[in-house]
PDB file of C-alpha atoms in Angstrom:
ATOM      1  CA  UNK A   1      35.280 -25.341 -21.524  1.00 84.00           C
ATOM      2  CA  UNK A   2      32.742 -22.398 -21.332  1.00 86.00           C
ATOM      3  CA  UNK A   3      32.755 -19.713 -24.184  1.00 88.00           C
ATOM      4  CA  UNK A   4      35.820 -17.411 -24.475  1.00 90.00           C
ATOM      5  CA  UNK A   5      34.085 -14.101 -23.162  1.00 89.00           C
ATOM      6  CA  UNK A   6      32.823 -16.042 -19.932  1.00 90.00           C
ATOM      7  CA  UNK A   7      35.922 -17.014 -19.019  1.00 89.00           C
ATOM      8  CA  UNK A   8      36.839 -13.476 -18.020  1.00 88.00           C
ATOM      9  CA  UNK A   9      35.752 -12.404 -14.368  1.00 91.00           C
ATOM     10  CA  UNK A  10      34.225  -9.423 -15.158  1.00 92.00           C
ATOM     11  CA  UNK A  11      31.020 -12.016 -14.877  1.00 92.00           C
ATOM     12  CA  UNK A  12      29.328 -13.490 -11.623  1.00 93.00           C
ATOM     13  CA  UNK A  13      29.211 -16.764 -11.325  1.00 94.00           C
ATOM     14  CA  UNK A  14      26.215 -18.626  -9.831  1.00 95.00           C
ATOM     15  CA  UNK A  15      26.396 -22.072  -8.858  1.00 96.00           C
ATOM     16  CA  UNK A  16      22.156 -22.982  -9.540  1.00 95.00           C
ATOM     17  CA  UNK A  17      20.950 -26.179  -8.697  1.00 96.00           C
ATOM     18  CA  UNK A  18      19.161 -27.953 -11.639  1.00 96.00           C
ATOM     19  CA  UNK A  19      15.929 -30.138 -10.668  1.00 96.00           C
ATOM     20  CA  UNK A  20      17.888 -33.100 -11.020  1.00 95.00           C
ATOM     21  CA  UNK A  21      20.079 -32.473  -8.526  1.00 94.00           C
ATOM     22  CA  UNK A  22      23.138 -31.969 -10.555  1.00 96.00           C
ATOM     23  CA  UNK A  23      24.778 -27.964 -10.128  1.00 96.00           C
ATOM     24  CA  UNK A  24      25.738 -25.936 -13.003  1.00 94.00           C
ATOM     25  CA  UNK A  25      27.713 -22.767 -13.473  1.00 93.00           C
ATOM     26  CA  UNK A  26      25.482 -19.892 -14.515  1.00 93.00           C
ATOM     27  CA  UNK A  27      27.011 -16.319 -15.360  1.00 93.00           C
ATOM     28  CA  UNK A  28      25.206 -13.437 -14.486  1.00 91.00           C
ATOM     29  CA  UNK A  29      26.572  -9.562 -14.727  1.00 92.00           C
ATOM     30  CA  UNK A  30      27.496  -8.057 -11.541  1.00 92.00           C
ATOM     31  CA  UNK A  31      25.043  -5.440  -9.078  1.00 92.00           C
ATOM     32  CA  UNK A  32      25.954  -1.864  -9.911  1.00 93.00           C
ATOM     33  CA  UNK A  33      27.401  -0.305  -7.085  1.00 93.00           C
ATOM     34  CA  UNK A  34      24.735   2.234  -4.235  1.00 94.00           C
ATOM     35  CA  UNK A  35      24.248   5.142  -5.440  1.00 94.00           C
ATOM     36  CA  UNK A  36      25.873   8.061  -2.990  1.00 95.00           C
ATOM     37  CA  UNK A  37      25.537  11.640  -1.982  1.00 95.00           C
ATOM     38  CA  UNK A  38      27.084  14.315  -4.617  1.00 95.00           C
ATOM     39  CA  UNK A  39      28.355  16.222  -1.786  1.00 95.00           C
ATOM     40  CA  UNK A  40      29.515  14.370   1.112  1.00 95.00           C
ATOM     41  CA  UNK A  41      29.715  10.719  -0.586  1.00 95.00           C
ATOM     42  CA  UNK A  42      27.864   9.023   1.944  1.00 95.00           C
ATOM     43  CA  UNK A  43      25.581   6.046   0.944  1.00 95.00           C
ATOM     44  CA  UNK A  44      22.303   7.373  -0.067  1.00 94.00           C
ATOM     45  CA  UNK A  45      19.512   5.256   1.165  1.00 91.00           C
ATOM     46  CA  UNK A  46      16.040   4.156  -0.041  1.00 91.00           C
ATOM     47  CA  UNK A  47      17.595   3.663  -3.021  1.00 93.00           C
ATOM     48  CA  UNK A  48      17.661   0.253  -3.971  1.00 93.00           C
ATOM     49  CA  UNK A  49      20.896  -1.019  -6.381  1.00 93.00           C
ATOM     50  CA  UNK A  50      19.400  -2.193  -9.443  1.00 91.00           C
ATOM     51  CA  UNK A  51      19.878  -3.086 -13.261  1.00 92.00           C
ATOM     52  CA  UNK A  52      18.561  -0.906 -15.406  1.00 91.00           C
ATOM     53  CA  UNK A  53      16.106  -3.420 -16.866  1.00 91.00           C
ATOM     54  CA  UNK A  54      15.065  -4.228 -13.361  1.00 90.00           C
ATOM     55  CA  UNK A  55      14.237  -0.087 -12.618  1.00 91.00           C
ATOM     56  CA  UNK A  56      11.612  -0.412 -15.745  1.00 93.00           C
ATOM     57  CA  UNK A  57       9.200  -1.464 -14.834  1.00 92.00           C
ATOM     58  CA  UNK A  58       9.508   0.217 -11.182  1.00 92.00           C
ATOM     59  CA  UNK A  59       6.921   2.758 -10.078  1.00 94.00           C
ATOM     60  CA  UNK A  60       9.167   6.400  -9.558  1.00 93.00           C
ATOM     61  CA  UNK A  61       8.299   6.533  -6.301  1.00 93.00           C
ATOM     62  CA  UNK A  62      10.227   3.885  -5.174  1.00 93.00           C
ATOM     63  CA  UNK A  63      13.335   4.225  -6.726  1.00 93.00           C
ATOM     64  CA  UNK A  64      13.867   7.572  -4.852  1.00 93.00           C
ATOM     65  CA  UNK A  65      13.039   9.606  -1.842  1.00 93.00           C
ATOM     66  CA  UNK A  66       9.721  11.970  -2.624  1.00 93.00           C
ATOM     67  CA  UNK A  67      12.136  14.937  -1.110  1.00 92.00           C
ATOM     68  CA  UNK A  68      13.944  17.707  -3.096  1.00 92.00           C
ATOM     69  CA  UNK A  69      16.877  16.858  -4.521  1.00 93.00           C
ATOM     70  CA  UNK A  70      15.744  12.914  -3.631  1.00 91.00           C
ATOM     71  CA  UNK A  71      18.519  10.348  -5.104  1.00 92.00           C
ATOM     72  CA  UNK A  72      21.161  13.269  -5.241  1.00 94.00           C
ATOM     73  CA  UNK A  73      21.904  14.552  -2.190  1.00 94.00           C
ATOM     74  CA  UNK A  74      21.675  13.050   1.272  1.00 94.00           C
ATOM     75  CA  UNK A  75      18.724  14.630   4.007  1.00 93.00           C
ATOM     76  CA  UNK A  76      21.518  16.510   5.897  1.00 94.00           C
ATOM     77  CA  UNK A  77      23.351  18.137   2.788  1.00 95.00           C
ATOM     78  CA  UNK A  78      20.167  19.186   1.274  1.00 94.00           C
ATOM     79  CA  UNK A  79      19.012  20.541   5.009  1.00 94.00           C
ATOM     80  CA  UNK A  80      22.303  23.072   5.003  1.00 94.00           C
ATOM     81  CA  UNK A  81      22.010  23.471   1.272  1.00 94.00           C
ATOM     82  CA  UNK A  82      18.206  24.881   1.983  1.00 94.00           C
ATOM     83  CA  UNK A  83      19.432  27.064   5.312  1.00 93.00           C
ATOM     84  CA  UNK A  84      22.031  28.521   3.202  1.00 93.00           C
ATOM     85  CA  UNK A  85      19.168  29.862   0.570  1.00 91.00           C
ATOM     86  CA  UNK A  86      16.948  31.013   3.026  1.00 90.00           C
ATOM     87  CA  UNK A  87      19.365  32.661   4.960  1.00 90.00           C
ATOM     88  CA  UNK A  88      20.257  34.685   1.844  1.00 88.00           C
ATOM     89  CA  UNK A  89      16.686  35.744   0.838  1.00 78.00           C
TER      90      UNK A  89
ATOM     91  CA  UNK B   1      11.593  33.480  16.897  1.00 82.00           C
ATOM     92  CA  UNK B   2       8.724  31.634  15.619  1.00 86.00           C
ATOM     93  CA  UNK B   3       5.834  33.767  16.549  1.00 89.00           C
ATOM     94  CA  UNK B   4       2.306  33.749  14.408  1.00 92.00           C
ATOM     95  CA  UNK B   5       3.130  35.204  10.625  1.00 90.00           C
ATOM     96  CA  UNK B   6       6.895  34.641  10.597  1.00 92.00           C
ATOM     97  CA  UNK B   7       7.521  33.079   7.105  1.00 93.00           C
ATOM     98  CA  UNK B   8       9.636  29.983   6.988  1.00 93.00           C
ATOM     99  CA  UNK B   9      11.257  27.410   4.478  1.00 94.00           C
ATOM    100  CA  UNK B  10      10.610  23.825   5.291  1.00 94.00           C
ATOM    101  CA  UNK B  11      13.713  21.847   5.320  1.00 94.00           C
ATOM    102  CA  UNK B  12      13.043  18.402   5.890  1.00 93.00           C
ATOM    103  CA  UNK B  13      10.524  16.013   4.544  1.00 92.00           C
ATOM    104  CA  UNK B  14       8.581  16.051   1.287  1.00 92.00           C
ATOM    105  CA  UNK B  15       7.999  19.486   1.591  1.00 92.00           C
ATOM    106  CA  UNK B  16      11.191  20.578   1.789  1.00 93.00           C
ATOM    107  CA  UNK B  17      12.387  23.767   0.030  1.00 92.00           C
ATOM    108  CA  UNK B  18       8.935  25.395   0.054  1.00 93.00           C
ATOM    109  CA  UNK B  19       7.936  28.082   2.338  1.00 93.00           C
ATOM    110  CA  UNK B  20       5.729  28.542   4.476  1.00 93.00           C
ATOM    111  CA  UNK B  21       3.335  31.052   7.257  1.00 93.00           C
ATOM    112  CA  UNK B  22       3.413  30.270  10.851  1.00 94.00           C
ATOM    113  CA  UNK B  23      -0.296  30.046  12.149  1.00 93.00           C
ATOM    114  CA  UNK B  24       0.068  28.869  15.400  1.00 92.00           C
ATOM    115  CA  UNK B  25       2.177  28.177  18.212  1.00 93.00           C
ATOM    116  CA  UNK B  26       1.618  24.604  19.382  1.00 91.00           C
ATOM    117  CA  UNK B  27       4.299  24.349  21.944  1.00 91.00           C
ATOM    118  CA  UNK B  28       8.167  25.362  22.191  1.00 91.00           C
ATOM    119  CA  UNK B  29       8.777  22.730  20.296  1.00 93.00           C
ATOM    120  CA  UNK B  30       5.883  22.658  17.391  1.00 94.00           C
ATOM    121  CA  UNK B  31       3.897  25.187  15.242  1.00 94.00           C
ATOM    122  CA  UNK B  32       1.491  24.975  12.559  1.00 94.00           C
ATOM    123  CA  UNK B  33       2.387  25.904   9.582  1.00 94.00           C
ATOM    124  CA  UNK B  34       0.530  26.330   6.097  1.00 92.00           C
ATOM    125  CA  UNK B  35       1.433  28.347   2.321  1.00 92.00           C
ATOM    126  CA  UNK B  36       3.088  26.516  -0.010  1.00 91.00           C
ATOM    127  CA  UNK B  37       3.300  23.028   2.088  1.00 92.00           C
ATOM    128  CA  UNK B  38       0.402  21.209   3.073  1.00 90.00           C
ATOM    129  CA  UNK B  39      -1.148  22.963   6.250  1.00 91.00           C
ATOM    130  CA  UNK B  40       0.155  20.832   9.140  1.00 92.00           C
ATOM    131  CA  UNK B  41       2.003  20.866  12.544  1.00 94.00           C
ATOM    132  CA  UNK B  42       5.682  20.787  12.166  1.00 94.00           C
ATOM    133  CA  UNK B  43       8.331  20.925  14.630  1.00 95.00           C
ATOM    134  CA  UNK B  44      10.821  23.807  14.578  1.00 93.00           C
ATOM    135  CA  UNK B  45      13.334  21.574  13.943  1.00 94.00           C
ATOM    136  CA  UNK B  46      12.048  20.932  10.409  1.00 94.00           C
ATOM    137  CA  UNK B  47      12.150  24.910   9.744  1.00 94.00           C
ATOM    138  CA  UNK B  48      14.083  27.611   8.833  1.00 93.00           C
ATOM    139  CA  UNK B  49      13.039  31.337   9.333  1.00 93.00           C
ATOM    140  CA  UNK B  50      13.148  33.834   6.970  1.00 92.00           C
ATOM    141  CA  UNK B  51      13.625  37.397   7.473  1.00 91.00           C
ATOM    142  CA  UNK B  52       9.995  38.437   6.398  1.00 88.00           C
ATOM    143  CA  UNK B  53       7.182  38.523   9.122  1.00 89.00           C
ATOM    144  CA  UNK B  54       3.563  39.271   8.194  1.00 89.00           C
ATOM    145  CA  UNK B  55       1.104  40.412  10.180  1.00 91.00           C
ATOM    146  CA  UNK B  56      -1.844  37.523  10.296  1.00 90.00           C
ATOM    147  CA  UNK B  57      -4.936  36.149  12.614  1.00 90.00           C
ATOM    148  CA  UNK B  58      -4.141  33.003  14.599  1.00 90.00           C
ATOM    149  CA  UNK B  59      -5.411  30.078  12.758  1.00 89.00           C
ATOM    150  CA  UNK B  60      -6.409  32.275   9.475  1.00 88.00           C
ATOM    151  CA  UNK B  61      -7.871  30.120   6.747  1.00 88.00           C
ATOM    152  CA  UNK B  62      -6.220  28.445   4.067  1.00 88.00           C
ATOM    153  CA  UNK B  63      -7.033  31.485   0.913  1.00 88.00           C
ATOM    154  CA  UNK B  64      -6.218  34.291   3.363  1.00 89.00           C
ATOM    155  CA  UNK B  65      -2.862  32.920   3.917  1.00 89.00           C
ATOM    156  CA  UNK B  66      -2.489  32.478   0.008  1.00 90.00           C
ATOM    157  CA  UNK B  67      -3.377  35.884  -0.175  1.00 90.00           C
ATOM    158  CA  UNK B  68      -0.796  36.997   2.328  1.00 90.00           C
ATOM    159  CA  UNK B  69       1.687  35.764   1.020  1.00 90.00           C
ATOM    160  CA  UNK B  70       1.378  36.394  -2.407  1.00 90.00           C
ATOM    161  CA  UNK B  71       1.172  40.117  -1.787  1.00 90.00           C
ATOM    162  CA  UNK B  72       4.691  39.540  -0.370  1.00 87.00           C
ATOM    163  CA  UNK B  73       6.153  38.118  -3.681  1.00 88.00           C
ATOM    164  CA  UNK B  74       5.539  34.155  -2.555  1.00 86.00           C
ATOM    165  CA  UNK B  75       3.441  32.328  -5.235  1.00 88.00           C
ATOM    166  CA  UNK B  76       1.198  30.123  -3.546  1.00 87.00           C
ATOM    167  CA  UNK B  77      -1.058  27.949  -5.715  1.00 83.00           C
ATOM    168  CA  UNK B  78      -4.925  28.191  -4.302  1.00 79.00           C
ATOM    169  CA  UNK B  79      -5.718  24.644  -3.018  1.00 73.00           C
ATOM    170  CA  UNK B  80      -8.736  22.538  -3.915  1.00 73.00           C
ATOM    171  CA  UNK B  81     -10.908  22.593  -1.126  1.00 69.00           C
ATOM    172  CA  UNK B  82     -12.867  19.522  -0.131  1.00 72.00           C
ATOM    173  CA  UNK B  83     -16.345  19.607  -1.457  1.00 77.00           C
ATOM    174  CA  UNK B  84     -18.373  17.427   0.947  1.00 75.00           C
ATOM    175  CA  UNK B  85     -20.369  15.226  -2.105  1.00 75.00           C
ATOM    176  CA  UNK B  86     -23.639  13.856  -1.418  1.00 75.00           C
ATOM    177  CA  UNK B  87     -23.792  10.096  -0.682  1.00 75.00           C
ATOM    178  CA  UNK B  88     -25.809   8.700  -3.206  1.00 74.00           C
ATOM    179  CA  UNK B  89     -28.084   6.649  -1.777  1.00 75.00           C
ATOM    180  CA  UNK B  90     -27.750   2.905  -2.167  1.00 76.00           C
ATOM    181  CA  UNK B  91     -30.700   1.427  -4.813  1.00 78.00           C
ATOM    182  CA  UNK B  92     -31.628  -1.722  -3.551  1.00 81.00           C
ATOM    183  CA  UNK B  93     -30.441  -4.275  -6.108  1.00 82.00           C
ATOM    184  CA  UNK B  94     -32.969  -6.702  -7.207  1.00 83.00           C
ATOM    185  CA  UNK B  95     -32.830 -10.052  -5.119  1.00 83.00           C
ATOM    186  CA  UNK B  96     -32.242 -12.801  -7.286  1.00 84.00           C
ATOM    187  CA  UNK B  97     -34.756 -15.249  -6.795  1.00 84.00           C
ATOM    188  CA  UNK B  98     -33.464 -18.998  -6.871  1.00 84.00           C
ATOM    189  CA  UNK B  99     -34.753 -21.035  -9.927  1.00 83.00           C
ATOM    190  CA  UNK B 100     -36.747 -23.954  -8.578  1.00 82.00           C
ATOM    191  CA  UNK B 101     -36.062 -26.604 -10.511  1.00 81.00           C
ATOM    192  CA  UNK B 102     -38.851 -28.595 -11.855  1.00 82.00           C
ATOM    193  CA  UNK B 103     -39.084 -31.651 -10.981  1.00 81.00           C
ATOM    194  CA  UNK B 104     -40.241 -34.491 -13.232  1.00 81.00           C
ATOM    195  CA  UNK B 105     -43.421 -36.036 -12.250  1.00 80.00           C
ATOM    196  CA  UNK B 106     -43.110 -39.414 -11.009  1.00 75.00           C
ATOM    197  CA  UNK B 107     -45.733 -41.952 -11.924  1.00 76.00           C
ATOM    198  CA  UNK B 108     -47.121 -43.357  -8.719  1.00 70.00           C
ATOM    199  CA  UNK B 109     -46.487 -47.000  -8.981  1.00 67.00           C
ATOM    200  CA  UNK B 110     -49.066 -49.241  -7.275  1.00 64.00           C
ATOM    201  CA  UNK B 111     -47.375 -51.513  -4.595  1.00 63.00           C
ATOM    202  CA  UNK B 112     -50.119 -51.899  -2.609  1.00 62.00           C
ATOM    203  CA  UNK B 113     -50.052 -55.756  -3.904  1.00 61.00           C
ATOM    204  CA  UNK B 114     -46.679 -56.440  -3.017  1.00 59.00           C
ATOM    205  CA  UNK B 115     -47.169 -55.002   0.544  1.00 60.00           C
ATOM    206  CA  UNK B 116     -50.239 -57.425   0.607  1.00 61.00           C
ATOM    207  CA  UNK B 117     -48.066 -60.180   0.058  1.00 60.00           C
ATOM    208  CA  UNK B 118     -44.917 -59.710   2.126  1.00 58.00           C
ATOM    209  CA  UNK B 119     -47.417 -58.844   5.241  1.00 59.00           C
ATOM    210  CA  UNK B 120     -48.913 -62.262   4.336  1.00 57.00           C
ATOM    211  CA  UNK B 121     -45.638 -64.319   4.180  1.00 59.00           C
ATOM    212  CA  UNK B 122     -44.372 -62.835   7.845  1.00 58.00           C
ATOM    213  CA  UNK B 123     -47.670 -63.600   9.148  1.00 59.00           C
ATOM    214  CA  UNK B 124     -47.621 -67.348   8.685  1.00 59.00           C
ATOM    215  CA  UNK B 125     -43.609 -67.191   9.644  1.00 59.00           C
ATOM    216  CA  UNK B 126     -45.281 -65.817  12.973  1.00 60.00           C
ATOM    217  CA  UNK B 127     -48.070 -68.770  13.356  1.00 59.00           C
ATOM    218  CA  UNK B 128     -45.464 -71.138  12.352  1.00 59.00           C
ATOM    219  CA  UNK B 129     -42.469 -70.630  15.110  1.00 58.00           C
ATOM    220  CA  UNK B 130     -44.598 -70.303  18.164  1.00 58.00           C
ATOM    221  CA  UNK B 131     -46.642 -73.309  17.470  1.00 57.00           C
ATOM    222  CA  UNK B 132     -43.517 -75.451  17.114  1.00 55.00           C
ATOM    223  CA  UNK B 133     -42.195 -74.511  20.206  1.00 55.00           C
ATOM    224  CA  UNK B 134     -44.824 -75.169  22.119  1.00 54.00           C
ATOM    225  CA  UNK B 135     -44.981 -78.686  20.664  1.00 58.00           C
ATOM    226  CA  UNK B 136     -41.432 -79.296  21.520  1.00 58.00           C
ATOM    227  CA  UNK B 137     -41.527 -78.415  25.176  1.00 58.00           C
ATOM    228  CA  UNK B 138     -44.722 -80.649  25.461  1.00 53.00           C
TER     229      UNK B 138
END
Protein backbone atom coordinates (compact mmCIF):
# COMPACT_ATOMS: atom_id res chain seq x y z
CA UNK A 1 0.00 0.00 0.00
CA UNK A 2 1.57 3.39 -1.08
CA UNK A 3 2.07 6.18 1.62
CA UNK A 4 -1.06 7.80 3.14
CA UNK A 5 -0.72 11.32 1.35
CA UNK A 6 -0.41 9.50 -2.17
CA UNK A 7 -3.33 7.85 -1.83
CA UNK A 8 -5.30 11.05 -2.30
CA UNK A 9 -5.96 12.11 -6.06
CA UNK A 10 -4.93 15.38 -5.84
CA UNK A 11 -1.60 13.50 -7.41
CA UNK A 12 -1.01 12.23 -11.11
CA UNK A 13 -0.32 9.04 -11.52
CA UNK A 14 2.20 7.76 -14.11
CA UNK A 15 2.41 4.30 -15.03
CA UNK A 16 6.67 4.34 -16.06
CA UNK A 17 8.12 1.42 -17.40
CA UNK A 18 11.24 0.24 -15.43
CA UNK A 19 14.24 -1.28 -17.63
CA UNK A 20 13.25 -4.56 -16.63
CA UNK A 21 10.19 -4.55 -18.06
CA UNK A 22 8.12 -4.58 -14.99
CA UNK A 23 5.62 -1.04 -14.64
CA UNK A 24 5.42 0.91 -11.57
CA UNK A 25 3.15 3.62 -10.28
CA UNK A 26 4.93 6.95 -10.11
CA UNK A 27 3.11 10.17 -8.64
CA UNK A 28 3.78 13.31 -10.07
CA UNK A 29 1.81 16.82 -9.21
CA UNK A 30 -0.57 17.91 -11.75
CA UNK A 31 0.12 20.83 -14.90
CA UNK A 32 -1.15 24.18 -13.68
CA UNK A 33 -3.87 25.23 -15.68
CA UNK A 34 -3.11 28.10 -19.27
CA UNK A 35 -2.84 31.11 -18.27
CA UNK A 36 -5.87 33.47 -19.82
CA UNK A 37 -6.73 36.98 -20.78
CA UNK A 38 -7.68 39.42 -17.68
CA UNK A 39 -10.32 40.85 -19.74
CA UNK A 40 -12.07 38.63 -22.02
CA UNK A 41 -10.81 35.12 -20.47
CA UNK A 42 -9.76 33.71 -23.57
CA UNK A 43 -6.68 31.34 -23.61
CA UNK A 44 -3.64 33.38 -23.91
CA UNK A 45 -1.15 31.82 -26.19
CA UNK A 46 2.67 31.54 -26.45
CA UNK A 47 2.52 30.91 -23.12
CA UNK A 48 3.56 27.63 -22.31
CA UNK A 49 1.86 25.85 -18.87
CA UNK A 50 4.63 25.20 -16.66
CA UNK A 51 5.86 24.45 -12.98
CA UNK A 52 7.39 26.98 -11.45
CA UNK A 53 10.70 25.13 -11.13
CA UNK A 54 10.46 24.35 -14.78
CA UNK A 55 10.03 28.52 -15.68
CA UNK A 56 13.66 28.94 -13.82
CA UNK A 57 15.70 28.36 -15.62
CA UNK A 58 13.66 29.72 -18.82
CA UNK A 59 15.01 32.68 -20.77
CA UNK A 60 12.01 35.73 -20.28
CA UNK A 61 11.51 35.85 -23.62
CA UNK A 62 9.92 32.80 -23.98
CA UNK A 63 7.65 32.57 -21.34
CA UNK A 64 5.73 35.62 -22.77
CA UNK A 65 4.88 37.60 -25.81
CA UNK A 66 7.65 40.64 -26.31
CA UNK A 67 4.26 42.95 -26.69
CA UNK A 68 2.80 45.39 -24.08
CA UNK A 69 0.90 44.03 -21.65
CA UNK A 70 2.43 40.37 -23.02
CA UNK A 71 1.05 37.37 -20.66
CA UNK A 72 -1.90 39.68 -19.43
CA UNK A 73 -4.01 40.59 -21.92
CA UNK A 74 -4.81 38.97 -25.24
CA UNK A 75 -3.55 40.97 -28.86
CA UNK A 76 -7.19 42.11 -29.47
CA UNK A 77 -8.00 43.50 -25.85
CA UNK A 78 -4.78 45.27 -25.66
CA UNK A 79 -5.47 46.62 -29.51
CA UNK A 80 -8.97 48.40 -28.16
CA UNK A 81 -7.36 49.07 -24.82
CA UNK A 82 -4.52 51.20 -26.91
CA UNK A 83 -7.37 52.88 -29.45
CA UNK A 84 -9.21 53.88 -26.46
CA UNK A 85 -5.91 55.95 -25.10
CA UNK A 86 -5.11 57.39 -28.20
CA UNK A 87 -8.38 58.38 -29.00
CA UNK A 88 -8.42 60.35 -25.73
CA UNK A 89 -5.06 62.19 -26.15
CA UNK B 1 -6.16 60.09 -42.99
CA UNK B 2 -2.70 58.97 -42.97
CA UNK B 3 -0.92 61.60 -44.89
CA UNK B 4 3.07 62.45 -44.28
CA UNK B 5 3.47 63.92 -40.44
CA UNK B 6 0.22 62.58 -38.97
CA UNK B 7 1.34 61.13 -35.55
CA UNK B 8 0.15 57.68 -34.71
CA UNK B 9 0.22 54.97 -31.84
CA UNK B 10 1.26 51.56 -32.93
CA UNK B 11 -1.11 48.98 -31.81
CA UNK B 12 0.01 45.72 -32.69
CA UNK B 13 3.30 44.00 -32.49
CA UNK B 14 6.29 44.64 -30.24
CA UNK B 15 5.96 48.09 -30.66
CA UNK B 16 2.78 48.48 -29.57
CA UNK B 17 1.69 51.45 -27.40
CA UNK B 18 4.43 53.75 -28.72
CA UNK B 19 3.88 56.45 -31.13
CA UNK B 20 4.94 57.24 -33.95
CA UNK B 21 5.48 60.02 -37.37
CA UNK B 22 4.20 59.03 -40.67
CA UNK B 23 7.08 59.51 -43.31
CA UNK B 24 5.75 58.09 -46.20
CA UNK B 25 2.93 56.81 -47.99
CA UNK B 26 3.75 53.37 -49.38
CA UNK B 27 0.42 52.41 -50.71
CA UNK B 28 -3.37 52.57 -49.41
CA UNK B 29 -2.62 49.99 -47.50
CA UNK B 30 1.11 50.70 -45.95
CA UNK B 31 3.17 53.71 -44.67
CA UNK B 32 6.41 54.16 -43.13
CA UNK B 33 6.54 55.06 -40.02
CA UNK B 34 9.46 56.07 -37.52
CA UNK B 35 9.66 58.07 -33.63
CA UNK B 36 9.47 56.07 -30.89
CA UNK B 37 9.22 52.50 -32.84
CA UNK B 38 11.84 51.27 -34.92
CA UNK B 39 11.63 53.12 -38.40
CA UNK B 40 9.81 50.60 -40.61
CA UNK B 41 6.84 50.04 -43.03
CA UNK B 42 3.70 49.22 -41.26
CA UNK B 43 0.34 48.66 -42.50
CA UNK B 44 -2.49 50.95 -41.41
CA UNK B 45 -4.03 48.28 -39.91
CA UNK B 46 -1.38 48.14 -37.17
CA UNK B 47 -2.07 52.04 -36.41
CA UNK B 48 -4.04 54.32 -34.75
CA UNK B 49 -4.10 58.15 -35.51
CA UNK B 50 -3.82 60.70 -33.23
CA UNK B 51 -5.21 64.05 -33.41
CA UNK B 52 -1.76 65.89 -33.80
CA UNK B 53 -0.30 66.40 -37.39
CA UNK B 54 3.14 67.94 -37.92
CA UNK B 55 4.34 69.45 -40.67
CA UNK B 56 7.57 67.24 -42.00
CA UNK B 57 9.75 66.41 -45.37
CA UNK B 58 8.95 63.05 -46.98
CA UNK B 59 11.43 60.57 -45.85
CA UNK B 60 13.11 63.12 -43.16
CA UNK B 61 15.93 61.48 -41.27
CA UNK B 62 15.84 59.66 -38.20
CA UNK B 63 17.13 62.99 -35.53
CA UNK B 64 14.85 65.41 -37.40
CA UNK B 65 11.92 63.34 -36.64
CA UNK B 66 13.18 63.06 -32.91
CA UNK B 67 13.31 66.58 -32.99
CA UNK B 68 9.80 66.98 -34.27
CA UNK B 69 8.34 65.33 -32.13
CA UNK B 70 9.79 66.22 -29.08
CA UNK B 71 8.94 69.86 -29.63
CA UNK B 72 5.36 68.47 -29.59
CA UNK B 73 5.62 66.98 -26.01
CA UNK B 74 6.60 63.17 -27.39
CA UNK B 75 9.90 61.98 -25.78
CA UNK B 76 11.74 60.20 -28.27
CA UNK B 77 15.07 58.68 -27.20
CA UNK B 78 17.95 59.64 -30.00
CA UNK B 79 18.93 56.27 -31.58
CA UNK B 80 22.44 54.89 -31.98
CA UNK B 81 23.31 55.24 -35.39
CA UNK B 82 25.35 52.59 -37.15
CA UNK B 83 28.96 53.48 -37.28
CA UNK B 84 30.33 51.63 -40.34
CA UNK B 85 33.77 50.08 -38.36
CA UNK B 86 36.73 49.39 -40.30
CA UNK B 87 37.40 45.71 -41.13
CA UNK B 88 40.48 44.91 -39.63
CA UNK B 89 42.41 43.30 -41.88
CA UNK B 90 43.07 39.60 -41.50
CA UNK B 91 47.06 38.93 -40.24
CA UNK B 92 48.08 35.98 -41.85
CA UNK B 93 48.55 33.39 -39.10
CA UNK B 94 51.76 31.61 -39.13
CA UNK B 95 51.56 28.19 -41.10
CA UNK B 96 52.46 25.51 -38.95
CA UNK B 97 55.05 23.62 -40.44
CA UNK B 98 54.73 19.69 -39.97
CA UNK B 99 57.50 18.16 -37.71
CA UNK B 100 59.40 15.64 -39.80
CA UNK B 101 60.10 13.03 -37.83
CA UNK B 102 63.55 11.75 -37.73
CA UNK B 103 64.08 8.76 -38.70
CA UNK B 104 66.59 6.36 -37.15
CA UNK B 105 69.41 5.46 -39.33
CA UNK B 106 69.38 2.03 -40.45
CA UNK B 107 72.63 0.15 -40.69
CA UNK B 108 72.95 -1.12 -44.22
CA UNK B 109 73.27 -4.79 -43.83
CA UNK B 110 75.41 -6.54 -46.46
CA UNK B 111 73.35 -9.27 -48.34
CA UNK B 112 75.14 -9.19 -51.24
CA UNK B 113 76.41 -12.89 -50.13
CA UNK B 114 73.18 -14.32 -49.66
CA UNK B 115 71.95 -13.02 -53.09
CA UNK B 116 75.20 -14.75 -54.40
CA UNK B 117 74.05 -17.86 -53.13
CA UNK B 118 70.33 -18.18 -53.80
CA UNK B 119 71.19 -17.00 -57.62
CA UNK B 120 73.62 -19.97 -57.46
CA UNK B 121 71.18 -22.65 -56.10
CA UNK B 122 68.32 -21.69 -58.95
CA UNK B 123 70.95 -21.82 -61.45
CA UNK B 124 71.89 -25.46 -61.10
CA UNK B 125 67.88 -26.20 -60.43
CA UNK B 126 67.81 -24.71 -64.10
CA UNK B 127 70.80 -27.03 -65.62
CA UNK B 128 69.36 -29.83 -63.75
CA UNK B 129 65.50 -30.12 -65.11
CA UNK B 130 66.17 -29.54 -68.75
CA UNK B 131 68.92 -32.01 -68.98
CA UNK B 132 66.71 -34.73 -67.50
CA UNK B 133 64.14 -34.27 -69.81
CA UNK B 134 65.91 -34.48 -72.61
CA UNK B 135 67.36 -37.79 -71.43
CA UNK B 136 63.98 -39.18 -70.85
CA UNK B 137 62.47 -38.52 -74.24
CA UNK B 138 65.71 -40.04 -75.80
Amino acid sequence: MPRMSRRSRSLRRIKKKLPGGSTKLVYAKRQPGTTKCSICHIELKGIPRMRPFEARNMAKTKKRPERAYGGFLCANCLREKLKQEARQS
Amino acid sequence: MFEIGRVCMKIAGRDAGKKCLVIDVVDEHFVMIDGQTRRRKCNIKHLEPINQAVQINKNAPAPEVARVLNEIGILVEEKKQKVKSEKKAKTARPKRARKKKELPVKEKVKEKTKIIKSETKTKKLDKNKPEEKVEEKA
